[in-house]
Amino acid sequence: MTHLPPPAEELRLLDAELRQLDARRTQLLTRRAWLVATLRQTRPQAPSAAPPRPETTAPGVQNVLLVLGGVLLTLAAAVFTLVSWGHLGIAGRALVLGAVTLAALAAPVVSLRRGLRSTAESVAGLGLALSVLDAYALYAAALAGVDGTGYASAASAVLAVVWSAYGLLPATSALRLPLPCALTAAQFPLPLCALAVDAGPYTMTAAVLVTAGFDAAVALRVVTKSVRITAMAGAYAVGGCGVLAAAWLSLAAGGPAAAARAGVLLLFAAAIALGAAWQSPGGKHPLGLAVASGLLTVGALGGVVRSWTPGMWTVPACLACGIALLAALRAGWLPDRVRVGFAWASGVVQALAVLWTLPVVAVVTLGPAGWLGRVWSGAPADARAAVTVEAPWPPGASGAPLVLVAVAVVLALAVRAQGWRARARTGALGLGAATALILPAVLDIPYVAGLLVQVVLTAAALYLCRTAVPAARTAALVLALVISACLTLVSLASQSATLVVLSVLTALFAAASWQPAMAPVTAPAALGYAAALASATGAAADWAPARVALLVLAVPVAAALLAARLDGSRATVPVEVAGAATGVLAVGLAVTEPPLLALVLALCGVIAAGTALRPGRRRAGYAATALFVLAAWVRLAAWEVATPEAYTLPVTVPALVVGALRLRRDPQASSWAAHGPGLAATLVPSLVAAWGDPGWTRPLLLGAAALLVTLLGARHRLQAPLVLGGTVLALVTLHELAPYVVQVTGALPRWAPPALAGLLLLALGATYEQRLRDVRRVREVLGRMN
């Protein structure tokens, strides 16, 4: 009960609370009065309209107006020159052109003195455009008989010189437009001159490359940003066109002389790029230019070599030139950016050379798959025929081993950086293995010798797996698996070769499995090759596939024993998976003959049961039970047994045993989980069969069994047996008594069924409360059962 203070104490407490409330109310009223007075003194003012924000700046408007004015004046001058020129005499023409051009070029001087730089730039642009129109007007009026291309070359050169002089004058040196325009005009004299004299493609390409060299020199020497950017853009654009033209000439060269001329052009382009990289102050451009220089050098030399040697040696020759670029790494007199660029160029050449060998490697590794459709059709004559079953031999493949060996040697010896050394050696290992793999087919050695080479390669790869370097060990394992797979496919051409190769591979991978680091990969591989060997042995003995399945089952047995020995190792699960896969293979082989299939399933169940005895593998018991049940069902089907109890009882008995063991281990477990599945597995199918069985034997036996189950459930107070047994017993009884109920119903008068129904309803209504109480009691009794 709540404790109440004495009346005097309670009154004192109430008075104190009221005083505190009065004080707080006074404080809040004072604050409210101050806020009201403050709000009355403050008069709301309409917000002032913000001035409109300008959408552009004054310098922007100025530049637009100046540019627009210059463009309009230029257009007007062009129209005057092209249309109205003929209406004036020679003196008038000269006077107009001279006056307008000189005025346009002199006006920027005045504008610059007054500080109007933008105006000066605009007017200067107009003057430069007028000078171009002057050149055209001069050609149209007085020099119409001169060759147009030659005149354009000379005019562009003169304009470049005039504009450069105009931009370098002290009075106009502040202008930024004349010098870039002069540099732009300087791009045309040499190419147009070569075109005017009908020079060949080599001279034209040389003119373009000289222009690019001039641009590169200007970009390196000039400090002005606008000029330098224009020169760089010209160097890259014009130089790129020149390089493409020289490369096309090298590829299209019909003889050594033409290839040499194209090579000289490429070397000239390489020299320009090298000079630019050497003299460049820094940044990303020097490295790219050095790489381009190295690649152009290799292309030039490779084009010359291609014209002298057969096509198969072109790539090796280019690779040799690319490897020679690595000598720049030891040239201390070269800048670091140049040496690094040459190293990258060498790497690019080597990578392209390795890509060139990929078709040969692909044919050697994937070509033997064609034997899957021609198993044991006869051994081929040589190693090349063994890999070209359904694929053509790539042209020029003779140089592929040399390329792979050269790149492997470079990776093993030239790469010395601490972070890349291990990766380089791993790559060298892979390239060396690829070389040894394709060498038998390239040399066209006999078939048996090719098999022996691949066996030795597999053994060597497995031996290299003993290394402590993880990357190298992984690479060696992958190589061993790939080479062994290719060896297996190649051996399918001959029966004896298949048996010998599979035996050797099984032994090699089994021996390699003694190393704990390799066992997770090599042990399953050994089991796989053992299963293939068992299948091949059975096929060689002309056994039916179902009989071969019995031989294949030796592999799951070995896998189970090995997994038990390796318990706790990383190889345990892979070995178990390999054993399960070979078990599935055995079942698939035996599926055509039900008696042998039943035997194979039973043996697989034995293996699974043995695995379930190990700690941590108890769940394999479920698989064993399922396999045993399937074996029994297949055996019964082979005997043409149609009785459903023959199929259900093998499931019910072990299920009830397992349920009993579970109840002993866990007394709180539900009877539905322990006994429900086992009882339902037999009672339900038998009930369905009994309802369709016209005889009396099955219903009698099923009823007796259901009665026994019901009594046992009542005796042990188990809910599942009581409910299942009682339900089945009631349904069987209903099925057996149904004919008599029908006969009695037919003998009664028509009013009898409604009368009986009415009496039944009255009886139910009269005893409703009693029935409810009985139902509650039954529910409580069932609830107390387990």
PDB file of N, CA, C and O in Angstrom, residues 489-528:
ATOM      1  N   LEU A 489      43.967 -35.022 -73.428  1.00  0.00           N
ATOM      2  CA  LEU A 489      43.205 -34.911 -74.679  1.00  0.00           C
ATOM      3  C   LEU A 489      43.992 -35.476 -75.860  1.00  0.00           C
ATOM      4  O   LEU A 489      43.432 -36.157 -76.725  1.00  0.00           O
ATOM      5  N   VAL A 490      45.297 -35.187 -75.904  1.00  0.00           N
ATOM      6  CA  VAL A 490      46.112 -35.699 -77.007  1.00  0.00           C
ATOM      7  C   VAL A 490      46.193 -37.217 -76.962  1.00  0.00           C
ATOM      8  O   VAL A 490      46.194 -37.886 -78.002  1.00  0.00           O
ATOM      9  N   SER A 491      46.231 -37.792 -75.762  1.00  0.00           N
ATOM     10  CA  SER A 491      46.361 -39.249 -75.636  1.00  0.00           C
ATOM     11  C   SER A 491      45.096 -39.996 -76.037  1.00  0.00           C
ATOM     12  O   SER A 491      45.131 -41.220 -76.187  1.00  0.00           O
ATOM     13  N   LEU A 492      43.959 -39.289 -76.201  1.00  0.00           N
ATOM     14  CA  LEU A 492      42.719 -39.970 -76.571  1.00  0.00           C
ATOM     15  C   LEU A 492      42.767 -40.553 -77.977  1.00  0.00           C
ATOM     16  O   LEU A 492      41.880 -41.329 -78.347  1.00  0.00           O
ATOM     17  N   ALA A 493      43.784 -40.207 -78.747  1.00  0.00           N
ATOM     18  CA  ALA A 493      43.871 -40.758 -80.101  1.00  0.00           C
ATOM     19  C   ALA A 493      44.188 -42.243 -80.097  1.00  0.00           C
ATOM     20  O   ALA A 493      43.789 -42.979 -81.003  1.00  0.00           O
ATOM     21  N   SER A 494      44.895 -42.722 -79.080  1.00  0.00           N
ATOM     22  CA  SER A 494      45.318 -44.122 -79.027  1.00  0.00           C
ATOM     23  C   SER A 494      44.900 -44.736 -77.700  1.00  0.00           C
ATOM     24  O   SER A 494      44.989 -44.088 -76.648  1.00  0.00           O
ATOM     25  N   GLN A 495      44.456 -45.994 -77.743  1.00  0.00           N
ATOM     26  CA  GLN A 495      44.017 -46.679 -76.522  1.00  0.00           C
ATOM     27  C   GLN A 495      45.172 -46.886 -75.564  1.00  0.00           C
ATOM     28  O   GLN A 495      45.075 -46.592 -74.369  1.00  0.00           O
ATOM     29  N   SER A 496      46.279 -47.392 -76.069  1.00  0.00           N
ATOM     30  CA  SER A 496      47.434 -47.632 -75.194  1.00  0.00           C
ATOM     31  C   SER A 496      47.973 -46.323 -74.630  1.00  0.00           C
ATOM     32  O   SER A 496      48.349 -46.244 -73.451  1.00  0.00           O
ATOM     33  N   ALA A 497      48.003 -45.273 -75.464  1.00  0.00           N
ATOM     34  CA  ALA A 497      48.490 -43.984 -74.965  1.00  0.00           C
ATOM     35  C   ALA A 497      47.585 -43.450 -73.869  1.00  0.00           C
ATOM     36  O   ALA A 497      48.064 -42.879 -72.872  1.00  0.00           O
ATOM     37  N   THR A 498      46.283 -43.623 -74.023  1.00  0.00           N
ATOM     38  CA  THR A 498      45.352 -43.144 -72.998  1.00  0.00           C
ATOM     39  C   THR A 498      45.601 -43.836 -71.664  1.00  0.00           C
ATOM     40  O   THR A 498      45.678 -43.190 -70.610  1.00  0.00           O
ATOM     41  N   LEU A 499      45.734 -45.175 -71.699  1.00  0.00           N
ATOM     42  CA  LEU A 499      45.938 -45.917 -70.449  1.00  0.00           C
ATOM     43  C   LEU A 499      47.266 -45.546 -69.788  1.00  0.00           C
ATOM     44  O   LEU A 499      47.335 -45.338 -68.564  1.00  0.00           O
ATOM     45  N   VAL A 500      48.316 -45.436 -70.596  1.00  0.00           N
ATOM     46  CA  VAL A 500      49.627 -45.116 -70.023  1.00  0.00           C
ATOM     47  C   VAL A 500      49.641 -43.693 -69.472  1.00  0.00           C
ATOM     48  O   VAL A 500      50.130 -43.440 -68.352  1.00  0.00           O
ATOM     49  N   VAL A 501      49.103 -42.744 -70.228  1.00  0.00           N
ATOM     50  CA  VAL A 501      49.123 -41.340 -69.790  1.00  0.00           C
ATOM     51  C   VAL A 501      48.303 -41.157 -68.519  1.00  0.00           C
ATOM     52  O   VAL A 501      48.739 -40.482 -67.575  1.00  0.00           O
ATOM     53  N   LEU A 502      47.119 -41.763 -68.463  1.00  0.00           N
ATOM     54  CA  LEU A 502      46.295 -41.616 -67.261  1.00  0.00           C
ATOM     55  C   LEU A 502      46.962 -42.269 -66.049  1.00  0.00           C
ATOM     56  O   LEU A 502      46.869 -41.753 -64.926  1.00  0.00           O
ATOM     57  N   SER A 503      47.625 -43.377 -66.263  1.00  0.00           N
ATOM     58  CA  SER A 503      48.341 -44.019 -65.147  1.00  0.00           C
ATOM     59  C   SER A 503      49.467 -43.124 -64.645  1.00  0.00           C
ATOM     60  O   SER A 503      49.641 -42.929 -63.429  1.00  0.00           O
ATOM     61  N   VAL A 504      50.220 -42.547 -65.583  1.00  0.00           N
ATOM     62  CA  VAL A 504      51.338 -41.689 -65.185  1.00  0.00           C
ATOM     63  C   VAL A 504      50.833 -40.436 -64.482  1.00  0.00           C
ATOM     64  O   VAL A 504      51.389 -40.013 -63.450  1.00  0.00           O
ATOM     65  N   LEU A 505      49.793 -39.831 -65.006  1.00  0.00           N
ATOM     66  CA  LEU A 505      49.263 -38.626 -64.370  1.00  0.00           C
ATOM     67  C   LEU A 505      48.711 -38.912 -62.981  1.00  0.00           C
ATOM     68  O   LEU A 505      48.887 -38.113 -62.054  1.00  0.00           O
ATOM     69  N   THR A 506      48.036 -40.038 -62.832  1.00  0.00           N
ATOM     70  CA  THR A 506      47.532 -40.398 -61.498  1.00  0.00           C
ATOM     71  C   THR A 506      48.671 -40.535 -60.516  1.00  0.00           C
ATOM     72  O   THR A 506      48.613 -40.043 -59.375  1.00  0.00           O
ATOM     73  N   ALA A 507      49.750 -41.203 -60.959  1.00  0.00           N
ATOM     74  CA  ALA A 507      50.899 -41.391 -60.071  1.00  0.00           C
ATOM     75  C   ALA A 507      51.586 -40.062 -59.762  1.00  0.00           C
ATOM     76  O   ALA A 507      51.975 -39.801 -58.607  1.00  0.00           O
ATOM     77  N   LEU A 508      51.741 -39.198 -60.773  1.00  0.00           N
ATOM     78  CA  LEU A 508      52.421 -37.919 -60.543  1.00  0.00           C
ATOM     79  C   LEU A 508      51.655 -37.043 -59.560  1.00  0.00           C
ATOM     80  O   LEU A 508      52.239 -36.491 -58.604  1.00  0.00           O
ATOM     81  N   PHE A 509      50.351 -36.899 -59.769  1.00  0.00           N
ATOM     82  CA  PHE A 509      49.577 -36.038 -58.871  1.00  0.00           C
ATOM     83  C   PHE A 509      49.429 -36.662 -57.489  1.00  0.00           C
ATOM     84  O   PHE A 509      49.354 -35.941 -56.487  1.00  0.00           O
ATOM     85  N   ALA A 510      49.380 -37.978 -57.423  1.00  0.00           N
ATOM     86  CA  ALA A 510      49.324 -38.622 -56.106  1.00  0.00           C
ATOM     87  C   ALA A 510      50.625 -38.405 -55.354  1.00  0.00           C
ATOM     88  O   ALA A 510      50.625 -38.144 -54.137  1.00  0.00           O
ATOM     89  N   ALA A 511      51.752 -38.501 -56.054  1.00  0.00           N
ATOM     90  CA  ALA A 511      53.035 -38.245 -55.394  1.00  0.00           C
ATOM     91  C   ALA A 511      53.162 -36.796 -54.960  1.00  0.00           C
ATOM     92  O   ALA A 511      53.711 -36.489 -53.888  1.00  0.00           O
ATOM     93  N   ALA A 512      52.661 -35.895 -55.781  1.00  0.00           N
ATOM     94  CA  ALA A 512      52.727 -34.473 -55.409  1.00  0.00           C
ATOM     95  C   ALA A 512      51.838 -34.140 -54.225  1.00  0.00           C
ATOM     96  O   ALA A 512      52.055 -33.127 -53.546  1.00  0.00           O
ATOM     97  N   SER A 513      50.848 -34.982 -53.955  1.00  0.00           N
ATOM     98  CA  SER A 513      49.918 -34.706 -52.849  1.00  0.00           C
ATOM     99  C   SER A 513      50.552 -34.902 -51.487  1.00  0.00           C
ATOM    100  O   SER A 513      49.936 -34.562 -50.466  1.00  0.00           O
ATOM    101  N   TRP A 514      51.768 -35.453 -51.439  1.00  0.00           N
ATOM    102  CA  TRP A 514      52.428 -35.582 -50.141  1.00  0.00           C
ATOM    103  C   TRP A 514      52.849 -34.241 -49.574  1.00  0.00           C
ATOM    104  O   TRP A 514      53.106 -34.110 -48.390  1.00  0.00           O
ATOM    105  N   GLN A 515      52.931 -33.232 -50.450  1.00  0.00           N
ATOM    106  CA  GLN A 515      53.228 -31.883 -49.976  1.00  0.00           C
ATOM    107  C   GLN A 515      51.939 -31.231 -49.476  1.00  0.00           C
ATOM    108  O   GLN A 515      50.975 -31.102 -50.235  1.00  0.00           O
ATOM    109  N   PRO A 516      51.859 -30.840 -48.217  1.00  0.00           N
ATOM    110  CA  PRO A 516      50.595 -30.287 -47.692  1.00  0.00           C
ATOM    111  C   PRO A 516      50.112 -29.052 -48.437  1.00  0.00           C
ATOM    112  O   PRO A 516      48.905 -28.853 -48.580  1.00  0.00           O
ATOM    113  N   ALA A 517      51.030 -28.230 -48.926  1.00  0.00           N
ATOM    114  CA  ALA A 517      50.605 -27.016 -49.623  1.00  0.00           C
ATOM    115  C   ALA A 517      49.990 -27.311 -50.983  1.00  0.00           C
ATOM    116  O   ALA A 517      49.218 -26.511 -51.508  1.00  0.00           O
ATOM    117  N   MET A 518      50.313 -28.452 -51.559  1.00  0.00           N
ATOM    118  CA  MET A 518      49.817 -28.802 -52.892  1.00  0.00           C
ATOM    119  C   MET A 518      48.623 -29.750 -52.841  1.00  0.00           C
ATOM    120  O   MET A 518      47.895 -29.881 -53.829  1.00  0.00           O
ATOM    121  N   ALA A 519      48.439 -30.417 -51.718  1.00  0.00           N
ATOM    122  CA  ALA A 519      47.411 -31.457 -51.641  1.00  0.00           C
ATOM    123  C   ALA A 519      46.002 -30.968 -51.953  1.00  0.00           C
ATOM    124  O   ALA A 519      45.233 -31.704 -52.585  1.00  0.00           O
ATOM    125  N   PRO A 520      45.578 -29.762 -51.543  1.00  0.00           N
ATOM    126  CA  PRO A 520      44.206 -29.351 -51.876  1.00  0.00           C
ATOM    127  C   PRO A 520      43.896 -29.315 -53.367  1.00  0.00           C
ATOM    128  O   PRO A 520      42.731 -29.370 -53.745  1.00  0.00           O
ATOM    129  N   VAL A 521      44.925 -29.242 -54.209  1.00  0.00           N
ATOM    130  CA  VAL A 521      44.712 -29.223 -55.659  1.00  0.00           C
ATOM    131  C   VAL A 521      45.114 -30.545 -56.288  1.00  0.00           C
ATOM    132  O   VAL A 521      44.392 -31.113 -57.118  1.00  0.00           O
ATOM    133  N   THR A 522      46.276 -31.058 -55.911  1.00  0.00           N
ATOM    134  CA  THR A 522      46.797 -32.256 -56.569  1.00  0.00           C
ATOM    135  C   THR A 522      46.046 -33.517 -56.167  1.00  0.00           C
ATOM    136  O   THR A 522      45.889 -34.432 -56.994  1.00  0.00           O
ATOM    137  N   ALA A 523      45.579 -33.603 -54.920  1.00  0.00           N
ATOM    138  CA  ALA A 523      44.861 -34.819 -54.509  1.00  0.00           C
ATOM    139  C   ALA A 523      43.548 -34.987 -55.273  1.00  0.00           C
ATOM    140  O   ALA A 523      43.267 -36.072 -55.811  1.00  0.00           O
ATOM    141  N   PRO A 524      42.688 -33.962 -55.375  1.00  0.00           N
ATOM    142  CA  PRO A 524      41.490 -34.137 -56.217  1.00  0.00           C
ATOM    143  C   PRO A 524      41.829 -34.415 -57.676  1.00  0.00           C
ATOM    144  O   PRO A 524      41.119 -35.186 -58.343  1.00  0.00           O
ATOM    145  N   ALA A 525      42.909 -33.800 -58.183  1.00  0.00           N
ATOM    146  CA  ALA A 525      43.301 -34.083 -59.566  1.00  0.00           C
ATOM    147  C   ALA A 525      43.707 -35.538 -59.732  1.00  0.00           C
ATOM    148  O   ALA A 525      43.349 -36.186 -60.733  1.00  0.00           O
ATOM    149  N   ALA A 526      44.442 -36.060 -58.764  1.00  0.00           N
ATOM    150  CA  ALA A 526      44.822 -37.474 -58.830  1.00  0.00           C
ATOM    151  C   ALA A 526      43.594 -38.374 -58.810  1.00  0.00           C
ATOM    152  O   ALA A 526      43.519 -39.368 -59.551  1.00  0.00           O
ATOM    153  N   LEU A 527      42.617 -38.059 -57.975  1.00  0.00           N
ATOM    154  CA  LEU A 527      41.385 -38.852 -57.940  1.00  0.00           C
ATOM    155  C   LEU A 527      40.630 -38.758 -59.264  1.00  0.00           C
ATOM    156  O   LEU A 527      40.068 -39.744 -59.747  1.00  0.00           O
ATOM    157  N   GLY A 528      40.609 -37.567 -59.856  1.00  0.00           N
ATOM    158  CA  GLY A 528      39.937 -37.423 -61.148  1.00  0.00           C
ATOM    159  C   GLY A 528      40.601 -38.242 -62.233  1.00  0.00           C
ATOM    160  O   GLY A 528      39.923 -38.923 -63.030  1.00  0.00           O
TER     161      GLY A 528
END
